[in-house]
């Protein structure tokens, strides 16, 4: 695990705060639907919620994993109801940019999701991912069941015991509160805007490493 995590881990060098509001067109949505796999058995699906910096990045890392049915970008952990992106970016609402993953535990384990989460962001920087600074970019696992809480805490302990990172892990493990989906233009952002400068410079290199190191876990 140590080799994989250290190979995959990369620090952001650009900021999310200048992200343009790109419109999502019906044509783009149709293109995404063409590659959809058959619908999963909804009775088996569970939910995982992770915050690890810019949700454009975290969303892109989990979308193509086997067993993942849906990934939604949004906001969680704050006090303002129905926050907007502008409000969250101000750092005054207490929310984190996060993703809500709907997945089939028969096809991908929660521990696998945790491994990829910790392998694709820096959990040792408090309220920061590279040039993105603020509580909205904090590292936090929001558990939706008591079992997830135990698994997340044990996973962090394992990383610390094996000294995977040179610094102390600051990732919080908190009970999930209300999750607010982000505005439409944030959803499927990388898939719809792969040539956008931020996507090319920040997401694409990290996504390439992920696909190389976790090839067996990706959808065909």
Short mmCIF file of C-alpha atoms in Angstrom, two decimals, residues 190 193-205:
data_model
loop_
_atom_site.label_atom_id
_atom_site.label_comp_id
_atom_site.label_asym_id
_atom_site.label_seq_id
_atom_site.Cartn_x
_atom_site.Cartn_y
_atom_site.Cartn_z
CA UNK A 190 -13.60 17.11 -15.58
CA UNK A 193 -14.29 20.16 -19.53
CA UNK A 194 -11.09 18.09 -19.95
CA UNK A 195 -9.30 20.88 -21.83
CA UNK A 196 -9.98 23.56 -19.22
CA UNK A 197 -6.55 24.81 -17.96
CA UNK A 198 -7.10 23.73 -14.35
CA UNK A 199 -8.18 20.27 -15.49
CA UNK A 200 -5.16 19.89 -17.77
CA UNK A 201 -2.63 21.15 -15.24
CA UNK A 202 -3.93 19.66 -11.98
CA UNK A 203 -6.45 16.87 -12.51
CA UNK A 204 -5.13 15.12 -15.60
CA UNK A 205 -1.65 14.22 -14.23
#
